PDB file of C-alpha atoms in Angstrom:
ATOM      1  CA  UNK L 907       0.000   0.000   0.000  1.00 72.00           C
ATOM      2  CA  UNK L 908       0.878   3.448  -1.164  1.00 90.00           C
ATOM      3  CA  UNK L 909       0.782   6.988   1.294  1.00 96.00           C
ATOM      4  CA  UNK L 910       1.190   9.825  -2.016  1.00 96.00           C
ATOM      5  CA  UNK L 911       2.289  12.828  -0.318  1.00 95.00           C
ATOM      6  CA  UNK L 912       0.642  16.305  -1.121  1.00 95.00           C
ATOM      7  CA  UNK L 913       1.763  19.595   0.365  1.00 91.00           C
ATOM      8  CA  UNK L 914      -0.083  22.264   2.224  1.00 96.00           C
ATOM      9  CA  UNK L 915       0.363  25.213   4.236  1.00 96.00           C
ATOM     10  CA  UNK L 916      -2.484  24.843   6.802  1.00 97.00           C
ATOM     11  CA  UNK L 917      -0.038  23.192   9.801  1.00 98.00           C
ATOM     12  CA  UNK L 918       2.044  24.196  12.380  1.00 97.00           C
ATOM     13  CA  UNK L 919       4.179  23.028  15.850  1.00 97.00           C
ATOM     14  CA  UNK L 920       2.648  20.986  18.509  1.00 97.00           C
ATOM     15  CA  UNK L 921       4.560  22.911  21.012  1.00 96.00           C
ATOM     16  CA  UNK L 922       6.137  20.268  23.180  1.00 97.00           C
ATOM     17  CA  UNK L 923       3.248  17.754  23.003  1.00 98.00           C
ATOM     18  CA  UNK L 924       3.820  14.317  21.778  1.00 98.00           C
ATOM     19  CA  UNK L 925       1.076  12.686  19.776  1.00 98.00           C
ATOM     20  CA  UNK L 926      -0.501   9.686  21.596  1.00 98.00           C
ATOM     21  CA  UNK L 927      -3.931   9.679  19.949  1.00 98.00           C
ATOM     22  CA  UNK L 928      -5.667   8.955  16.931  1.00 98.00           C
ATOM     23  CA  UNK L 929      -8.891  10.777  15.994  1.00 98.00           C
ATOM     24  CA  UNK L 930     -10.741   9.321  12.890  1.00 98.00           C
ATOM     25  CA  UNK L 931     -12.933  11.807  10.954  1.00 98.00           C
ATOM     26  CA  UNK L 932     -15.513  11.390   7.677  1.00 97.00           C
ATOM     27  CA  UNK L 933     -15.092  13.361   5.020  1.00 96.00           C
ATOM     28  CA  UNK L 934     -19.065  14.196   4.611  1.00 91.00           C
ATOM     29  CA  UNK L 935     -18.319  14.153   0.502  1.00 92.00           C
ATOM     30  CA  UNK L 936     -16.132  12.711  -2.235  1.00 95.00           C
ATOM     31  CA  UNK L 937     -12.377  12.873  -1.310  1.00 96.00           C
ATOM     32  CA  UNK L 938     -11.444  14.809  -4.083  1.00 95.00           C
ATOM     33  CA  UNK L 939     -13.096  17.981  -2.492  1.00 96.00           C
ATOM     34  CA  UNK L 940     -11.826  17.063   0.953  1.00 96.00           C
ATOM     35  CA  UNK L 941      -8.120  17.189  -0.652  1.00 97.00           C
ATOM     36  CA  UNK L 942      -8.486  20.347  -2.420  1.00 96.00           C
ATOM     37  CA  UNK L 943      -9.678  21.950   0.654  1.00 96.00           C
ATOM     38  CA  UNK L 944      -6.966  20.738   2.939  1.00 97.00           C
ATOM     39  CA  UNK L 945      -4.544  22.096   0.191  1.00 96.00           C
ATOM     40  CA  UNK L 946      -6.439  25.133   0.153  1.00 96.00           C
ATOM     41  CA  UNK L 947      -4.416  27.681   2.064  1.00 96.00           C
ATOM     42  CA  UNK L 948      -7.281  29.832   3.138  1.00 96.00           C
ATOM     43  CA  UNK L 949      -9.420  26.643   4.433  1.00 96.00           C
ATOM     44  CA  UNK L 950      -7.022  26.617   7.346  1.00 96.00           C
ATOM     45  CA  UNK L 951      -8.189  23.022   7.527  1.00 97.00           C
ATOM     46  CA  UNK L 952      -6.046  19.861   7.400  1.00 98.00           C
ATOM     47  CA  UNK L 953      -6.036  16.561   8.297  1.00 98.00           C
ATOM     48  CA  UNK L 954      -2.720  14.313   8.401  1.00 98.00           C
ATOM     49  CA  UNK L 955      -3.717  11.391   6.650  1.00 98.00           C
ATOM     50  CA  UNK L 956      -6.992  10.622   3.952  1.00 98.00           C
ATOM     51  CA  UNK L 957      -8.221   7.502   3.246  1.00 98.00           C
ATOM     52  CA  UNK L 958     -10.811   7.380   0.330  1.00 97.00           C
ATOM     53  CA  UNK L 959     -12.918   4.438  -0.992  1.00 96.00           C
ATOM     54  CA  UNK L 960     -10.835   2.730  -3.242  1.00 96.00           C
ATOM     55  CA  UNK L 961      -7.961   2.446  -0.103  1.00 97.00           C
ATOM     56  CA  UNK L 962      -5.721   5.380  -1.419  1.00 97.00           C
ATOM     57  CA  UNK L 963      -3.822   6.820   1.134  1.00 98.00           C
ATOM     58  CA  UNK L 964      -2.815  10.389   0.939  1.00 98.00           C
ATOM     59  CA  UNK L 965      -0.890  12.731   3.427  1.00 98.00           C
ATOM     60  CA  UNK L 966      -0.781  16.703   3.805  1.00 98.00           C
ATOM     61  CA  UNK L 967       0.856  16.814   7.148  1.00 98.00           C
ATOM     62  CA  UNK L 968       4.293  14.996   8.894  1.00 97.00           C
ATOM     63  CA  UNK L 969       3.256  13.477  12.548  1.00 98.00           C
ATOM     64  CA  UNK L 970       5.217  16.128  13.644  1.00 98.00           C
ATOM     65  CA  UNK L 971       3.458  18.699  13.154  1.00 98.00           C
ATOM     66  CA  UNK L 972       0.023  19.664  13.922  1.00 98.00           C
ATOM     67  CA  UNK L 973      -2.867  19.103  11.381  1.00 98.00           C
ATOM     68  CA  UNK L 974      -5.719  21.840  11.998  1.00 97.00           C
ATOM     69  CA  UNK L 975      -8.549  19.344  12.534  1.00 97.00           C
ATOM     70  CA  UNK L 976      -9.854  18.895  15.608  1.00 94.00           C
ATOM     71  CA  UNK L 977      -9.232  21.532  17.445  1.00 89.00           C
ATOM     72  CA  UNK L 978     -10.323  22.419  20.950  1.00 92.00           C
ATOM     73  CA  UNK L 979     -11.020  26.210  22.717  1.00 94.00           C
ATOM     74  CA  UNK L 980      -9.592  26.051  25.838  1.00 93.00           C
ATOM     75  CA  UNK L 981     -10.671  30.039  27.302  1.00 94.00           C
ATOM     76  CA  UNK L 982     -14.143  30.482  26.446  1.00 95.00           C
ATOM     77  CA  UNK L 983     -16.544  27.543  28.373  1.00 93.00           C
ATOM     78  CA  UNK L 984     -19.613  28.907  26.350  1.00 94.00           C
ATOM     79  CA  UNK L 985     -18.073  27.723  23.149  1.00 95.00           C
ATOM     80  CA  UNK L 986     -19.069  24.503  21.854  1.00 93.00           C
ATOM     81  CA  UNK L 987     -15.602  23.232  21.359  1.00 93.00           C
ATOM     82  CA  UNK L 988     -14.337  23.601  24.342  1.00 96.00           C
ATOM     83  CA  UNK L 989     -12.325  21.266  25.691  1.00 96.00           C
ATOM     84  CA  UNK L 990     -14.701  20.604  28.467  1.00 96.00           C
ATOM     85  CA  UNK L 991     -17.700  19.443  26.670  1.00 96.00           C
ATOM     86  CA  UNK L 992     -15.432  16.806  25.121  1.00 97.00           C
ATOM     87  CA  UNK L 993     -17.258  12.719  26.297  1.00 97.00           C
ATOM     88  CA  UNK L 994     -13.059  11.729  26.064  1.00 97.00           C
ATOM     89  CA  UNK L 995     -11.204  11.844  29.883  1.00 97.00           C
ATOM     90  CA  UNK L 996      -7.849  12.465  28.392  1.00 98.00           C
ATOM     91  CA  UNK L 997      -9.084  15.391  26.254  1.00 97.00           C
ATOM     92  CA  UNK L 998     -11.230  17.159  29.525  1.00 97.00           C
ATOM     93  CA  UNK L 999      -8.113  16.448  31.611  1.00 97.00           C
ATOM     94  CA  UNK L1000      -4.886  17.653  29.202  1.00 97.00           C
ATOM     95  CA  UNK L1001      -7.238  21.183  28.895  1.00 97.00           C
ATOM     96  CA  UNK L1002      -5.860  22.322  26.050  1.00 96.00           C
ATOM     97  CA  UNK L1003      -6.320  22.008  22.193  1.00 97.00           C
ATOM     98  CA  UNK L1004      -6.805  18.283  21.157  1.00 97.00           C
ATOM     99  CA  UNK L1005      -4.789  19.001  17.936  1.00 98.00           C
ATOM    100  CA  UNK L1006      -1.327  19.097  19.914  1.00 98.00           C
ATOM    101  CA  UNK L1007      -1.334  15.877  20.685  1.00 98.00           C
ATOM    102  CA  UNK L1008      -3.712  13.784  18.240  1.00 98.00           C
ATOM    103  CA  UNK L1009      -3.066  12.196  14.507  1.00 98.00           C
ATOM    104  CA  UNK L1010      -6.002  12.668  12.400  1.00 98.00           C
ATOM    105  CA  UNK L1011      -7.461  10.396   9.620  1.00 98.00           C
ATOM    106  CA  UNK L1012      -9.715  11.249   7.602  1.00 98.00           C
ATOM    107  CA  UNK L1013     -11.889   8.708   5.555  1.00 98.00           C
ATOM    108  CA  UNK L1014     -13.998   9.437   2.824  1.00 97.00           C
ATOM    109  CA  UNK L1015     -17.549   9.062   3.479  1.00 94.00           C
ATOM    110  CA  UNK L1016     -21.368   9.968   3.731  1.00 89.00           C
ATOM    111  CA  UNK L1017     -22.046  10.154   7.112  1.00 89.00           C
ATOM    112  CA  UNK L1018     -22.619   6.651   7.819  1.00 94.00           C
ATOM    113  CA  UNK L1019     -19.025   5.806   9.232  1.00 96.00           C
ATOM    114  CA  UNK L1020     -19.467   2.320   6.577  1.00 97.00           C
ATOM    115  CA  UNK L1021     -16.413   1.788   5.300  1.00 97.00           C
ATOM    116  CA  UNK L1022     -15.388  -0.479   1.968  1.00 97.00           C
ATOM    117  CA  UNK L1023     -13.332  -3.305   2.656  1.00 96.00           C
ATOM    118  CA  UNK L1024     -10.064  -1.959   0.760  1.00 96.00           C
ATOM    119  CA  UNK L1025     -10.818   1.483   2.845  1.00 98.00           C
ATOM    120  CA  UNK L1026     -11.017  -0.436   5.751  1.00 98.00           C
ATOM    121  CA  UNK L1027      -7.819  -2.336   4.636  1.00 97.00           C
ATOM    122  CA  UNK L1028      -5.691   0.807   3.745  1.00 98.00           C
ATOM    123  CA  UNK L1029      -7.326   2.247   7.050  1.00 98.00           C
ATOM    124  CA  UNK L1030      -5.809  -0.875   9.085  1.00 98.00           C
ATOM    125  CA  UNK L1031      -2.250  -0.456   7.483  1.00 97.00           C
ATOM    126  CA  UNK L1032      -1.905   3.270   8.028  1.00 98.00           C
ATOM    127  CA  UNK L1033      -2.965   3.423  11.593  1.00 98.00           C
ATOM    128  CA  UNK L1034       0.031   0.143  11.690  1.00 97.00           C
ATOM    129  CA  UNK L1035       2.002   2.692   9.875  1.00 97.00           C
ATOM    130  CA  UNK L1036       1.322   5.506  11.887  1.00 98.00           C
ATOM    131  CA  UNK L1037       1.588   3.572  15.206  1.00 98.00           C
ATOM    132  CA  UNK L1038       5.506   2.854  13.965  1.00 97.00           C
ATOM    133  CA  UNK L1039       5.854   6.040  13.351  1.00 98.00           C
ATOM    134  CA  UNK L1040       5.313   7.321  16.912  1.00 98.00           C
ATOM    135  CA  UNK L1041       7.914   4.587  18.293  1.00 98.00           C
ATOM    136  CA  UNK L1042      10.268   5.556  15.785  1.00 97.00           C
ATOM    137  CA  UNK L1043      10.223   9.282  16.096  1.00 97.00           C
ATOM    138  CA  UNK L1044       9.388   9.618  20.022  1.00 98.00           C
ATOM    139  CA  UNK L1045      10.187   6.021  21.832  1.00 98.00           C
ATOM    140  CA  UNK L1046       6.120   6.254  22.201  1.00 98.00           C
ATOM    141  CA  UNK L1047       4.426   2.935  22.924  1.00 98.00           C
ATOM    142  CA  UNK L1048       0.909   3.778  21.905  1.00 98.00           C
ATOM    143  CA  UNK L1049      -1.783   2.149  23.790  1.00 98.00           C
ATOM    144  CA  UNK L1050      -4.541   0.564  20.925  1.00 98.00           C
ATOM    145  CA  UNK L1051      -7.763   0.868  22.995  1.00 98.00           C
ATOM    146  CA  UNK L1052     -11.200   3.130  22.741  1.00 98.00           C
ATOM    147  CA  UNK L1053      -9.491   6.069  24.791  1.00 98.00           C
ATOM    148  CA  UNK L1054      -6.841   6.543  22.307  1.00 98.00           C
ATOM    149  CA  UNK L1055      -8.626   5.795  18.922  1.00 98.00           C
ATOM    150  CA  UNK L1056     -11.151   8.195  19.271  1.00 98.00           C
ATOM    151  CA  UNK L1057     -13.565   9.994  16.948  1.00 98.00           C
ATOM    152  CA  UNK L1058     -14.129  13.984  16.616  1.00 98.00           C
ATOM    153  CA  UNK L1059     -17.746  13.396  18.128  1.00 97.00           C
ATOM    154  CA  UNK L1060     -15.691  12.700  21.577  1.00 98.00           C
ATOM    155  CA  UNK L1061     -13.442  16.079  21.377  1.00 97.00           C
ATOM    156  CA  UNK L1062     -16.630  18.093  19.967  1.00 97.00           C
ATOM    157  CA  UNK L1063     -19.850  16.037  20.688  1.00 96.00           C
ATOM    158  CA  UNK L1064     -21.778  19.471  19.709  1.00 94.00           C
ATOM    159  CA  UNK L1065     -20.442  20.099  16.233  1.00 94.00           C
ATOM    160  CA  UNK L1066     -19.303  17.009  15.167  1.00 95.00           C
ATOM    161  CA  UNK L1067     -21.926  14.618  16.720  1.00 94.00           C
ATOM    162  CA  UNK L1068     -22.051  12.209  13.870  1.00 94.00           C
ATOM    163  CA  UNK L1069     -18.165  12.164  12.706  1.00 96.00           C
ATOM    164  CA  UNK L1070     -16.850   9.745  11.766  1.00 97.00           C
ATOM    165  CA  UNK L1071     -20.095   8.112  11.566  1.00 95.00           C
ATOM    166  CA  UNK L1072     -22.661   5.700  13.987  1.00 95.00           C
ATOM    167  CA  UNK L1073     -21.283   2.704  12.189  1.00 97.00           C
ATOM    168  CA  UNK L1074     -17.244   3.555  12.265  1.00 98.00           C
ATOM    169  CA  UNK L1075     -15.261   0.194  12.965  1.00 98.00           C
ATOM    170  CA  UNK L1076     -13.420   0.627  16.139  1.00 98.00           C
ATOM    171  CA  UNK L1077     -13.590  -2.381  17.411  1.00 97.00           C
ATOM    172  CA  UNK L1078     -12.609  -4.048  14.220  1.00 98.00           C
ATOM    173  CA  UNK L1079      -9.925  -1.718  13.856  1.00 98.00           C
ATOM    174  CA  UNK L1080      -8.824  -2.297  17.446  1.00 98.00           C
ATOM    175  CA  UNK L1081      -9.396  -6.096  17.498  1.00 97.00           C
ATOM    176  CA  UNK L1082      -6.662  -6.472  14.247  1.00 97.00           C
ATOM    177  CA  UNK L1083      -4.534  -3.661  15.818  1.00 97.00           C
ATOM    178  CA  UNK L1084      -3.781  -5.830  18.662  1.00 95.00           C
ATOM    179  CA  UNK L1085      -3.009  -8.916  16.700  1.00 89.00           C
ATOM    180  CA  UNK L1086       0.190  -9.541  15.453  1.00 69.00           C
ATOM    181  CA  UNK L1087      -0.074  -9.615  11.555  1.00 59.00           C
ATOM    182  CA  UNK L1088       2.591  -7.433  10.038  1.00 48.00           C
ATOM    183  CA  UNK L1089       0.774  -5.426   7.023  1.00 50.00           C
ATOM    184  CA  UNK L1090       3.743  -3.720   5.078  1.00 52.00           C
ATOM    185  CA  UNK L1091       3.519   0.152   4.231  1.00 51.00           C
ATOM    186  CA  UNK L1092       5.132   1.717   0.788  1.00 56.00           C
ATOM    187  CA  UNK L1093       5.400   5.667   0.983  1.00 57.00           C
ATOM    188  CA  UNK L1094       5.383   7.396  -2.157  1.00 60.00           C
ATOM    189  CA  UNK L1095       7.900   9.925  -1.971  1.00 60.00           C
ATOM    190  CA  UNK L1096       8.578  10.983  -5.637  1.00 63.00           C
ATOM    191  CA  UNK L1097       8.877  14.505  -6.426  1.00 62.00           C
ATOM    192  CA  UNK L1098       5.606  16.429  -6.452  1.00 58.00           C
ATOM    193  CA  UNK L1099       5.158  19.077 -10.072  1.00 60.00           C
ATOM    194  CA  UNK L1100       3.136  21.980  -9.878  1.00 60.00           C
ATOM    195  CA  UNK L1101       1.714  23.293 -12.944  1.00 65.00           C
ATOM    196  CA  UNK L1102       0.430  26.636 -13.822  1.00 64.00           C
ATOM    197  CA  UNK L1103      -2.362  26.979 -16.028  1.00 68.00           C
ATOM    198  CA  UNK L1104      -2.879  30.280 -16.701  1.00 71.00           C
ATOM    199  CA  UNK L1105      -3.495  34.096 -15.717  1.00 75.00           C
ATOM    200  CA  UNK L1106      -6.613  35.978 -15.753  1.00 74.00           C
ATOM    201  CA  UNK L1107      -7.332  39.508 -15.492  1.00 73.00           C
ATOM    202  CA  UNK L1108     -11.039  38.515 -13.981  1.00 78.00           C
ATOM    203  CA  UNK L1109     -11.357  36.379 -10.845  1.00 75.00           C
ATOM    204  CA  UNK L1110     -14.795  35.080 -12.269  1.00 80.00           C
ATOM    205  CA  UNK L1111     -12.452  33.158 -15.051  1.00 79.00           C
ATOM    206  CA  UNK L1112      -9.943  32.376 -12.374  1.00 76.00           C
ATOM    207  CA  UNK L1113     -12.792  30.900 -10.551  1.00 79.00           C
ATOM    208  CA  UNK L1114     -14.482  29.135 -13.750  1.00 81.00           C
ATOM    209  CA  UNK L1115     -11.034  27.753 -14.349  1.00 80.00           C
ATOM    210  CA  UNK L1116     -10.440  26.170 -11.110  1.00 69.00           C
ATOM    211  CA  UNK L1117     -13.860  24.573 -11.324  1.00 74.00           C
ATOM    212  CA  UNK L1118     -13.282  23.016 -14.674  1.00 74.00           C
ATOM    213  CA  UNK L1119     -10.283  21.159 -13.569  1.00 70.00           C
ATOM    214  CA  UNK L1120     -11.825  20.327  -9.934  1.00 63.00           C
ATOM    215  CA  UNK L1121     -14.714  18.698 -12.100  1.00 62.00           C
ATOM    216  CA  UNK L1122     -12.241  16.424 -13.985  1.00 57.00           C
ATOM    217  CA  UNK L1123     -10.213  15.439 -10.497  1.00 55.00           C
ATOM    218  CA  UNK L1124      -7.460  18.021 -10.421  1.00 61.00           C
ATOM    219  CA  UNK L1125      -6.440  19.409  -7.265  1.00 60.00           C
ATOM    220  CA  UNK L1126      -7.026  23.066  -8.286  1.00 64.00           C
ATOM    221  CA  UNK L1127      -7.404  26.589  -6.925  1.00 62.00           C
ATOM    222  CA  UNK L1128      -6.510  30.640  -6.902  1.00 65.00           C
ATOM    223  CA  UNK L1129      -2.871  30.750  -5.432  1.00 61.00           C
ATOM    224  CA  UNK L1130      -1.974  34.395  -5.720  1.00 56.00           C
ATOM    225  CA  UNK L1131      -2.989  37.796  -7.030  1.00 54.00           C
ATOM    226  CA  UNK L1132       0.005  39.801  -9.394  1.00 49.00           C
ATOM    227  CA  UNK L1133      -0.518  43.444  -9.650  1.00 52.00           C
ATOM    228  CA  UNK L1134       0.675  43.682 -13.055  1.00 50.00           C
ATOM    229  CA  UNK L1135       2.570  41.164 -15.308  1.00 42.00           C
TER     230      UNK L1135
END
């Protein structure tokens, strides 16, 4: 199994805190949008890892670094995301934003939390993957139970009460986590090309452009404004 890489903008430092959670998200639409949006430098969304239907694996953001996906207020209690309203112990307890210290998938779906069996598969392998990862980068024995695979209904039950979905597999996913099987993990890591299309004088063509080539899969949209060329 493949991870392709893609770049964005819309991370930044986890300031000291060492990721020891994984928080599983739904996409709500096709996967194609999801990625153009994370890309999208004034979505200031991200996730660190996608998983769409087929079982592609894609990633925007190192484990290192903080993905802007889940995050939790931690000064105003009358906001819905605040940390306090979260249904998760760790995430009421640690009182701060649950982005510092979680890895977040997302998986392409409707709202159901169903996932196919090759999404499930690719699913299975990256959270493998990802749980390497964390012993290889900070000595970090991650603990595969229900408190630390988690869903962004428990960090923001009000917003989010149905992500990733009723029907999510955690117990499948923590049943073959804890068995022994060894699943191995290809990262794609060839050089990424960026192509220009074109410049416009109006942003309505800009706009008409990018839609075009979002309609036919491409991972497009506005990336600057020139004064004068």
């Amino acid at each position: 199994m493949k991870i392709t890489e893609y770049t964005t903008t819309n991370m930044s430092s986890r300031q000291g805190w060492i990721p020891d959670m994984i928080c599983c998200h739904q996409t709500s639409g096709a996967a194609k949008s999801a990625i153009n949006w994370f890309r999208n430098p004034t979505s200031k969304v991200s996730a660190h890892f996608l998983v769409d239907k087929s079982g592609n694996i894609f990633n925007f953001v190192p484990i290192e670094k903080m993905a802007w996906a889940n995050g939790s207020n931690t000064t105003d209690e009358t906001l819905p995301y605040h940390f306090s309203k979260s249904t998760s112990e760790i995430v009421r307890e640690r009182k701060t934003n649950a982005n510092f210290y979680t890895v977040s998938i997302e998986f392409e779906n409707d709202d159901t939390g169903i996932l196919t069996e090759p999404q499930y598969r690719s699913g299975l392998s990256l959270m493998k993957h990802i749980i390497n990862e964390l012993k290889n980068i900070y000595g970090l024995d991650f603990q595969v139970d229900r408190e630390h695979i988690i869903g962004h209904s428990e960090i923001n039950p009000t917003q989010k009460a149905d992500c990733p979905g009723k029907d999510f597999p955690f117990e499948r996913f923590i049943k073959n986590l804890n068995s022994k099987e060894e699943t191995p993990i290809e990262i794609d890591r060839s050089p990424l090309y960026c192509v220009q299309v074109g410049l416009y004088r109006k942003l309505d063509d800009a706009a008409e452009m990018v839609e075009k080539l979002k309609n036919v899969g491409v991972a497009a949209y506005i990336t600057d404004m020139f004064e004068d060329v």
